[in-house]
PDB file of C-alpha atoms in Angstrom:
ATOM      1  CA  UNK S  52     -23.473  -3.352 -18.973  1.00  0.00           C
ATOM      2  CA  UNK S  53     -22.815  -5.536 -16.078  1.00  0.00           C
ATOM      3  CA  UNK S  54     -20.864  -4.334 -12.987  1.00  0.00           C
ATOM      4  CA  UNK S  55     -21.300  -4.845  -8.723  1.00  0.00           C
ATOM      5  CA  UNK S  56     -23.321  -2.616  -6.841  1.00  0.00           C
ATOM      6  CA  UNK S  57     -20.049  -0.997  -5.212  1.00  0.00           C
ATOM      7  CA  UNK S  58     -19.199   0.014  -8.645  1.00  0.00           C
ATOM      8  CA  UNK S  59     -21.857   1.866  -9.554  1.00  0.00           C
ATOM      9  CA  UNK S  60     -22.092   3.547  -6.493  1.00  0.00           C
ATOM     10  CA  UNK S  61     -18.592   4.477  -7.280  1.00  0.00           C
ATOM     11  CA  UNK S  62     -19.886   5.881 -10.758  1.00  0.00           C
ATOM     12  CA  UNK S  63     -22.640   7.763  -9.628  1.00  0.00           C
ATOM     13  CA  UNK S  64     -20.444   9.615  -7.219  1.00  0.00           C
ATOM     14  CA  UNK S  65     -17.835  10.248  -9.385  1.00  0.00           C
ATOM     15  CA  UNK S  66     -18.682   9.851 -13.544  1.00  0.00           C
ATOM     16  CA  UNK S  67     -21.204  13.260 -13.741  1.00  0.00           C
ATOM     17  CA  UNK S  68     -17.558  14.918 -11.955  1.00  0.00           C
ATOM     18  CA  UNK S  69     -15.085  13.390 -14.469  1.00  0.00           C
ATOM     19  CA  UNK S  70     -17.298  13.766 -17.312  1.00  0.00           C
ATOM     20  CA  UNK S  71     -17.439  17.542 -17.047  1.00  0.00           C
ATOM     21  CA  UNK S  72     -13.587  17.488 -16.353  1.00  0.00           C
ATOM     22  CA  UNK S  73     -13.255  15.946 -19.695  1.00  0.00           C
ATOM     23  CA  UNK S  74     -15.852  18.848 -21.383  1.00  0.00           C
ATOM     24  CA  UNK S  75     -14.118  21.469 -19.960  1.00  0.00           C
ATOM     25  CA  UNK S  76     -10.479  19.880 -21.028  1.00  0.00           C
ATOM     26  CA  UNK S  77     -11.731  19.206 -24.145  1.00  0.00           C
ATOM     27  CA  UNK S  78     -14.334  21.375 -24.940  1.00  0.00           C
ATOM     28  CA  UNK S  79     -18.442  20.822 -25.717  1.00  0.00           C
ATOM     29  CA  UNK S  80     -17.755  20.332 -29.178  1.00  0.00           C
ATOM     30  CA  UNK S  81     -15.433  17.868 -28.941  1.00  0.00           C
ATOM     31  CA  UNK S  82     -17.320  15.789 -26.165  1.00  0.00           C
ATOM     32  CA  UNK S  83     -20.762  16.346 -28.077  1.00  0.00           C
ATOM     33  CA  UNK S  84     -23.019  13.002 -27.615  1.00  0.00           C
ATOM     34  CA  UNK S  85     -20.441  11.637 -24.770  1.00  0.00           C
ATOM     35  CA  UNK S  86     -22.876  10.357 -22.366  1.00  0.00           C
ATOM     36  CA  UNK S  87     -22.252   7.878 -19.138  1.00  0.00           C
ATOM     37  CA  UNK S  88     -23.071   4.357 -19.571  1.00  0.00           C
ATOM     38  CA  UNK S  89     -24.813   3.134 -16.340  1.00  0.00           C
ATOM     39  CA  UNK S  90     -24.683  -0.535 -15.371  1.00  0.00           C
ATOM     40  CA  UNK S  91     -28.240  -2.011 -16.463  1.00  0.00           C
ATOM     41  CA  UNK S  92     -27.251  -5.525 -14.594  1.00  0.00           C
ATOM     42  CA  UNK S  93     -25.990  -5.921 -10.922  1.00  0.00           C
ATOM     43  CA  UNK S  94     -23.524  -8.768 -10.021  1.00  0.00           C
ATOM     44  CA  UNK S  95     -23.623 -10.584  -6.623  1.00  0.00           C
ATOM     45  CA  UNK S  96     -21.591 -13.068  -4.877  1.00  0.00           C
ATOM     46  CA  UNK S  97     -21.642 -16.530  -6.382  1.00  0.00           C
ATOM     47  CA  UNK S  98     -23.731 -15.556  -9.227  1.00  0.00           C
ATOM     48  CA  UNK S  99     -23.115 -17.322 -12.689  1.00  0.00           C
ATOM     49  CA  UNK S 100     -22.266 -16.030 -15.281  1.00  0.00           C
ATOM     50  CA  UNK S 101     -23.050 -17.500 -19.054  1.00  0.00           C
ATOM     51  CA  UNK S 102     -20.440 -16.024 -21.508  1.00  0.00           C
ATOM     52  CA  UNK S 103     -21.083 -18.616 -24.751  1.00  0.00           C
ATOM     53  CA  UNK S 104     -20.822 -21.724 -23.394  1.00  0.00           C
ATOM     54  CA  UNK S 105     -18.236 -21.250 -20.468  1.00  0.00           C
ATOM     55  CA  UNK S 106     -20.218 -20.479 -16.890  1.00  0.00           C
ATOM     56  CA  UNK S 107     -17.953 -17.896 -14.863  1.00  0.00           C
ATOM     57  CA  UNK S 108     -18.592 -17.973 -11.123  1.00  0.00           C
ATOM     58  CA  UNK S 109     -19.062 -13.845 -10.070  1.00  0.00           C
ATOM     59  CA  UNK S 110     -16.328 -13.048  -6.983  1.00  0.00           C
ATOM     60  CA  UNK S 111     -16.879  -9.487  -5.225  1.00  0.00           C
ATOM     61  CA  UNK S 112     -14.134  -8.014  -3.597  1.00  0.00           C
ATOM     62  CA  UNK S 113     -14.468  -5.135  -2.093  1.00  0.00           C
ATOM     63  CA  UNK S 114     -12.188  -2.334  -0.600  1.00  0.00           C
ATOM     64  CA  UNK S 115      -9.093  -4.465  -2.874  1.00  0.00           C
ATOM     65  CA  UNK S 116      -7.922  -2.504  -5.655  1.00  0.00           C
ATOM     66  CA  UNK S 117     -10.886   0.113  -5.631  1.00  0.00           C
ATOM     67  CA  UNK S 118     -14.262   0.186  -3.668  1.00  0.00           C
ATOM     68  CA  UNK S 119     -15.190  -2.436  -5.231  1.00  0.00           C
ATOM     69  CA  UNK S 120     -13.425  -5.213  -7.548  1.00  0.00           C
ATOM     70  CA  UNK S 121     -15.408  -7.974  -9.757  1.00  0.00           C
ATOM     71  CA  UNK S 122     -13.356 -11.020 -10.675  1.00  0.00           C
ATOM     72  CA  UNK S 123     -14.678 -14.202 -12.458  1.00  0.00           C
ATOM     73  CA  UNK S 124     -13.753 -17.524 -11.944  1.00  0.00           C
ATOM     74  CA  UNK S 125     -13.927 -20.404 -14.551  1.00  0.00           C
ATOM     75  CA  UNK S 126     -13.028 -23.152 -11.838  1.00  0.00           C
ATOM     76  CA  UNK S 127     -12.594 -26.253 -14.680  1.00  0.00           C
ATOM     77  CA  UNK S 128     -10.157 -24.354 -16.909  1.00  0.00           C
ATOM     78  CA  UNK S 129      -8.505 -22.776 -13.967  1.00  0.00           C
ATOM     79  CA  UNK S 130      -8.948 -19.417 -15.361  1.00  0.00           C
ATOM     80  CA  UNK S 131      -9.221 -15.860 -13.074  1.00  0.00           C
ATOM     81  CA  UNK S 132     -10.854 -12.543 -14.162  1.00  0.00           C
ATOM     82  CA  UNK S 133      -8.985 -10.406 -11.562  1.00  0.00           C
ATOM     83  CA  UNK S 134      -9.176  -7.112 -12.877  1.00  0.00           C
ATOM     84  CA  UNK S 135      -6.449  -4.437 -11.544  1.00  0.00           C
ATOM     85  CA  UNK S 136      -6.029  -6.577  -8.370  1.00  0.00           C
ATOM     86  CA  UNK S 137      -3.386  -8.469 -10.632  1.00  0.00           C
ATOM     87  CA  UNK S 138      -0.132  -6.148 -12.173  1.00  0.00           C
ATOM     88  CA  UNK S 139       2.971  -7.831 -13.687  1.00  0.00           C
ATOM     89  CA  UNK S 140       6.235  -5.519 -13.126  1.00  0.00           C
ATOM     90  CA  UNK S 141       4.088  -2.634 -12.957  1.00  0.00           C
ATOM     91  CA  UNK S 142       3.601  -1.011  -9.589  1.00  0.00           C
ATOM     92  CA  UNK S 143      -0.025  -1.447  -7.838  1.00  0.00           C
ATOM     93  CA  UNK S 144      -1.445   1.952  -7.257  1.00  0.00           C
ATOM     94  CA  UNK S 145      -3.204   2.701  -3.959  1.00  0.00           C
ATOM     95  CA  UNK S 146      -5.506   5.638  -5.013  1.00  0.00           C
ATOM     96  CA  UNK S 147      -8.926   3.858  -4.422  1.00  0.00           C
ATOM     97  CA  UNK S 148      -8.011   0.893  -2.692  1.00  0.00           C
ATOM     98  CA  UNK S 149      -6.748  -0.503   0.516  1.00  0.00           C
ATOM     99  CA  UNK S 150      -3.502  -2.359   1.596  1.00  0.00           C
ATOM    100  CA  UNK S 151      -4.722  -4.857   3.824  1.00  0.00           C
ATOM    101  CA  UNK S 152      -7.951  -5.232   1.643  1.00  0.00           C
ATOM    102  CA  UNK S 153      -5.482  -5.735  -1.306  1.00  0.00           C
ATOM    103  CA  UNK S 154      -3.774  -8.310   0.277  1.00  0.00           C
ATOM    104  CA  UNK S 155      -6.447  -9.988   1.569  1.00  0.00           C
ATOM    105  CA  UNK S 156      -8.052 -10.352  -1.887  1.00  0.00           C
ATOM    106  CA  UNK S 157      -4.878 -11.703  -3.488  1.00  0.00           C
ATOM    107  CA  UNK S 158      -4.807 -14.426  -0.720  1.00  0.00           C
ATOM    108  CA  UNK S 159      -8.486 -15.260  -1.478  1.00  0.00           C
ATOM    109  CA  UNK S 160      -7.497 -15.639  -4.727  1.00  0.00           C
ATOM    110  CA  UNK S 161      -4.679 -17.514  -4.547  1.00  0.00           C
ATOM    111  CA  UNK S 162      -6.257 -20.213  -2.256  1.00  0.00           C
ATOM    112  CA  UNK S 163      -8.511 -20.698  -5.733  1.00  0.00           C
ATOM    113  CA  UNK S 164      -5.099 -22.489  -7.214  1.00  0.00           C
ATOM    114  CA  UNK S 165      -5.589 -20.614 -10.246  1.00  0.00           C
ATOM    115  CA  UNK S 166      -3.498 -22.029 -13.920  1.00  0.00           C
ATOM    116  CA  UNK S 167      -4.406 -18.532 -15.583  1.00  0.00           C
ATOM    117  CA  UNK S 168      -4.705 -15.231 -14.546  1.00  0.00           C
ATOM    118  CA  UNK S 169      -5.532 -12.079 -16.373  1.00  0.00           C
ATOM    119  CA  UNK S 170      -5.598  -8.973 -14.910  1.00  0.00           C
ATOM    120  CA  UNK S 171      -3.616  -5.616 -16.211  1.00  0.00           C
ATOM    121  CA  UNK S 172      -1.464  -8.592 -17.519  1.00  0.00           C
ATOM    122  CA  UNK S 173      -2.128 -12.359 -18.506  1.00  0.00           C
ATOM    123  CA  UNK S 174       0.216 -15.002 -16.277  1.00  0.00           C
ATOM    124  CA  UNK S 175       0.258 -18.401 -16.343  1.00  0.00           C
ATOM    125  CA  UNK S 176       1.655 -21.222 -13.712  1.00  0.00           C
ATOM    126  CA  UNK S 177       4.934 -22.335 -14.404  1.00  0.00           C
ATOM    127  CA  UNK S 178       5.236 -25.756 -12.952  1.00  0.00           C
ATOM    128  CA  UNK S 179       4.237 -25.950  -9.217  1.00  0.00           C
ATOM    129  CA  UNK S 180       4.091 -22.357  -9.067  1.00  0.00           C
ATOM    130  CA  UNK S 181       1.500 -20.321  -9.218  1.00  0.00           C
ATOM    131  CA  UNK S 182       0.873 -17.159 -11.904  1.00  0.00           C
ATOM    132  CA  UNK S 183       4.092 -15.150 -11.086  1.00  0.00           C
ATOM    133  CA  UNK S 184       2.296 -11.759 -11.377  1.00  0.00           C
ATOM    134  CA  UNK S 185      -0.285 -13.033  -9.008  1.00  0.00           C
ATOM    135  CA  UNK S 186       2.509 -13.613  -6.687  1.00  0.00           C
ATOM    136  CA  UNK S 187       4.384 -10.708  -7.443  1.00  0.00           C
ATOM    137  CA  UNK S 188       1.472  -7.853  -6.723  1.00  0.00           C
ATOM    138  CA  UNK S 189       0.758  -9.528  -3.297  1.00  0.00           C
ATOM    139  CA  UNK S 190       4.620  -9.307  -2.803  1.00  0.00           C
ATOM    140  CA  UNK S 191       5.199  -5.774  -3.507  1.00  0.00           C
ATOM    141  CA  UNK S 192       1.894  -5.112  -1.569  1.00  0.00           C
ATOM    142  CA  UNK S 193       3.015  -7.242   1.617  1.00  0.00           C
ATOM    143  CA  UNK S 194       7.025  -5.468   1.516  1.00  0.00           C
ATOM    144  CA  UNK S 195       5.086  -2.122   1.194  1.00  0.00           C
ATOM    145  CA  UNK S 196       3.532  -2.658   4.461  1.00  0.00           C
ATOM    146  CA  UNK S 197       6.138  -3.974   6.244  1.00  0.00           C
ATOM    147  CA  UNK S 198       8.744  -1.113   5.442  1.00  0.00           C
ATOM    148  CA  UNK S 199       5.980   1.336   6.518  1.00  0.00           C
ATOM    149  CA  UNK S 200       5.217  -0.433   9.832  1.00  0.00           C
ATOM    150  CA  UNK S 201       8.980  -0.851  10.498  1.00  0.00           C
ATOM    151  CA  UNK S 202       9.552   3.169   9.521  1.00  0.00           C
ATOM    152  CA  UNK S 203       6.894   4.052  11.593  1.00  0.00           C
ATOM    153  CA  UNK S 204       8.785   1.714  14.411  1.00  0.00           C
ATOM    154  CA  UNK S 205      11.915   3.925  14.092  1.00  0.00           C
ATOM    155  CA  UNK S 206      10.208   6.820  14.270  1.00  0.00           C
ATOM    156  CA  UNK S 207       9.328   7.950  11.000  1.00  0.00           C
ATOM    157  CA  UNK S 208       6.744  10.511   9.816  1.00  0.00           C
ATOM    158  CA  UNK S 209       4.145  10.628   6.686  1.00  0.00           C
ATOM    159  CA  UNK S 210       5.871  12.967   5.426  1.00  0.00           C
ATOM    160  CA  UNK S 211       9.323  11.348   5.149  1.00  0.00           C
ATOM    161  CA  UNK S 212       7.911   8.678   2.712  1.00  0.00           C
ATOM    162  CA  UNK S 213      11.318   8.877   0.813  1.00  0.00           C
ATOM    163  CA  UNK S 214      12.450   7.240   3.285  1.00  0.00           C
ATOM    164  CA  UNK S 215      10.804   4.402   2.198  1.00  0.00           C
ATOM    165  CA  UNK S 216      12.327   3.988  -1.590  1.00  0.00           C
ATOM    166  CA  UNK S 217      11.776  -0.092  -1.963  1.00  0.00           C
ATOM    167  CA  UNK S 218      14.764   0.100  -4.168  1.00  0.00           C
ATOM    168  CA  UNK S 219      14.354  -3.795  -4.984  1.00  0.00           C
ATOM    169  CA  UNK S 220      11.221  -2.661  -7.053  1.00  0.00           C
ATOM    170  CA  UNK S 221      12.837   0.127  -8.608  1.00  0.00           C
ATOM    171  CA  UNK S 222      13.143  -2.089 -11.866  1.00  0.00           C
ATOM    172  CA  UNK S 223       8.874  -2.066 -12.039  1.00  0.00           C
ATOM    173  CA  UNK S 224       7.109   0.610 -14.429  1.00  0.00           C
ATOM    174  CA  UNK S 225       6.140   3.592 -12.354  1.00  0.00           C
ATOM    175  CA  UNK S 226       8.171   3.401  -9.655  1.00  0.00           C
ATOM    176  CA  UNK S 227       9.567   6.572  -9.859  1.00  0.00           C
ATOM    177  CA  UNK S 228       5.616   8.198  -9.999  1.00  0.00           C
ATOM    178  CA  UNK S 229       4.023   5.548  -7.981  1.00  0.00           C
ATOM    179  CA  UNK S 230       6.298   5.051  -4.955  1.00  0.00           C
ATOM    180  CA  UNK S 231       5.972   8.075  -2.531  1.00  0.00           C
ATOM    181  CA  UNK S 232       2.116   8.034  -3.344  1.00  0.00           C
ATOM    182  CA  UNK S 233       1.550   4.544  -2.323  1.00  0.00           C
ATOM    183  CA  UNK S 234       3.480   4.839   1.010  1.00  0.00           C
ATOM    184  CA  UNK S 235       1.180   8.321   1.749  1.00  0.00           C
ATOM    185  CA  UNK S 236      -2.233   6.039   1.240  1.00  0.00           C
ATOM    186  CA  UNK S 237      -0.539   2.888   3.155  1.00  0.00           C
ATOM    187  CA  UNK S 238       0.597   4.857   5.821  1.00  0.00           C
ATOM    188  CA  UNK S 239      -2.719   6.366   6.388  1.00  0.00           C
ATOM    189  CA  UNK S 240      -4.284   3.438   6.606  1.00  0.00           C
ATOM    190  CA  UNK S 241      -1.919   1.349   8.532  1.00  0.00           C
ATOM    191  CA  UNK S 242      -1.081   4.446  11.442  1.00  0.00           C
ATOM    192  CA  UNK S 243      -4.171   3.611  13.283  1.00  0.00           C
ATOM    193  CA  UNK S 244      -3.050   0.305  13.335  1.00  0.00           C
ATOM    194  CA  UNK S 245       0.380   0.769  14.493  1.00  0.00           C
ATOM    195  CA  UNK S 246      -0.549   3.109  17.121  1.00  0.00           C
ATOM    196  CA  UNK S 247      -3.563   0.266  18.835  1.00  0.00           C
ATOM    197  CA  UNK S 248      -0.713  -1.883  18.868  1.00  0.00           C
ATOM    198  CA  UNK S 249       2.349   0.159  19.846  1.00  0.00           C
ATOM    199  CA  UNK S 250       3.081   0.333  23.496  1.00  0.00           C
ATOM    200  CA  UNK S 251       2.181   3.024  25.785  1.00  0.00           C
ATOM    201  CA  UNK S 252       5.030   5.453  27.205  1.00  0.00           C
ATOM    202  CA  UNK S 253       7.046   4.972  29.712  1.00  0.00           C
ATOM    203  CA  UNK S 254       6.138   6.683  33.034  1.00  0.00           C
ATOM    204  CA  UNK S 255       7.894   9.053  35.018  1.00  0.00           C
ATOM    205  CA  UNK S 256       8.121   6.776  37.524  1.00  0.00           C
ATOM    206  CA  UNK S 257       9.429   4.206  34.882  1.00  0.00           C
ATOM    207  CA  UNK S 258      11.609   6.830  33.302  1.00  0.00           C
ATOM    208  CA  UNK S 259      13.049   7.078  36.392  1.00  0.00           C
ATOM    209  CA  UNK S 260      14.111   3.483  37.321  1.00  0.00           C
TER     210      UNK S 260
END
């Protein structure tokens, strides 16, 4: 089993946890001989990758979709490995991963001029155009932050993350279960932000002028 050292930090810190979730949910007898299956290979950075007789160049991303993301890269063919960094009318879900790391990976990805992508889908260029659910996840991903900056702007709270519906994705799977959640994690991560670069308040003496 191959997988990035991120990863299997990620297991080891949460796989013994979900595995006895599953044995209690299910019970021993049911689970019997279900063991964890630990990565035996780690992937770096610009490693190859031999599958047959195809050589896939090994990307790391890290802090993108989860701690850390492995995508391959077949640069002749065009083709991307991206994993769950790539959705197609599905909404991205934020519960491991980062906004601004998200977004960040797609445009690393992009730049690659990619023909194919498959990720929780498979999308192909269309013309000039790049893999429209390529496009699409760093879209919903760059409007997400943008409403939550601008709520936060007009005074907004965390906890009024209905008021930040993105209606225009409504017609994506999981909206409905996916939408409140996402705005929690992105406005957790994006209030520090807003708050380095918001402007101090007014003075007294200000006030007063």
């Amino acid at each position: 089993m191959l997988a990035t050292e991120g990863t299997r930090r990620a297991m080891e810190q949460r796989c013994p946890a979900c595995l006895q979730s599953l044995i209690e949910r299910a019970g021993a007898q049911a689970m019997a001989g279900t063991a964890i299956v630990w990565p035996t290979r780690g992937l770096i950075e610009g490693a190859v990758l031999a599958v047959g007789a195809q050589r896939l160049r090994v990307m790391r991303v890290e802090q993108g979709h989860t701690e850390s993301d492995l995508v391959l890269w077949h640069a002749q063919q065009g083709v991307l490995w991206a994993g769950g960094l790539v959705y197609g009318e599905r909404l991205p879900e934020l519960a491991q991963g980062s906004v601004d790391g998200w977004l960040a990976a797609l445009d690393r990805l992009q730049a690659l001029g990619p023909r194919h992508v498959i990720g929780a889908v498979v999308s192909s260029a269309q013309g000039d155009s790049g893999p429209v659910a390529l496009s699409g996840t760093r879209g919903y991903l760059q409007a997400l932050r943008d409403h939550v900056l601008s709520a936060m702007d007009q005074g907004r709270h965390a906890g009024e993350s209905a008021t930040v519906p993105m209606p225009e994705w409504r017609g994506w799977a999981g909206h409905a279960q996916r939408q409140d959640f996402n705005v929690q994690r992105a406005w957790r991560e994006l209030e520090p932000l807003w708050m380095r670069q918001a402007p101090p308040p007014a003075s007294a003496e200000q006030v007063g002028r």
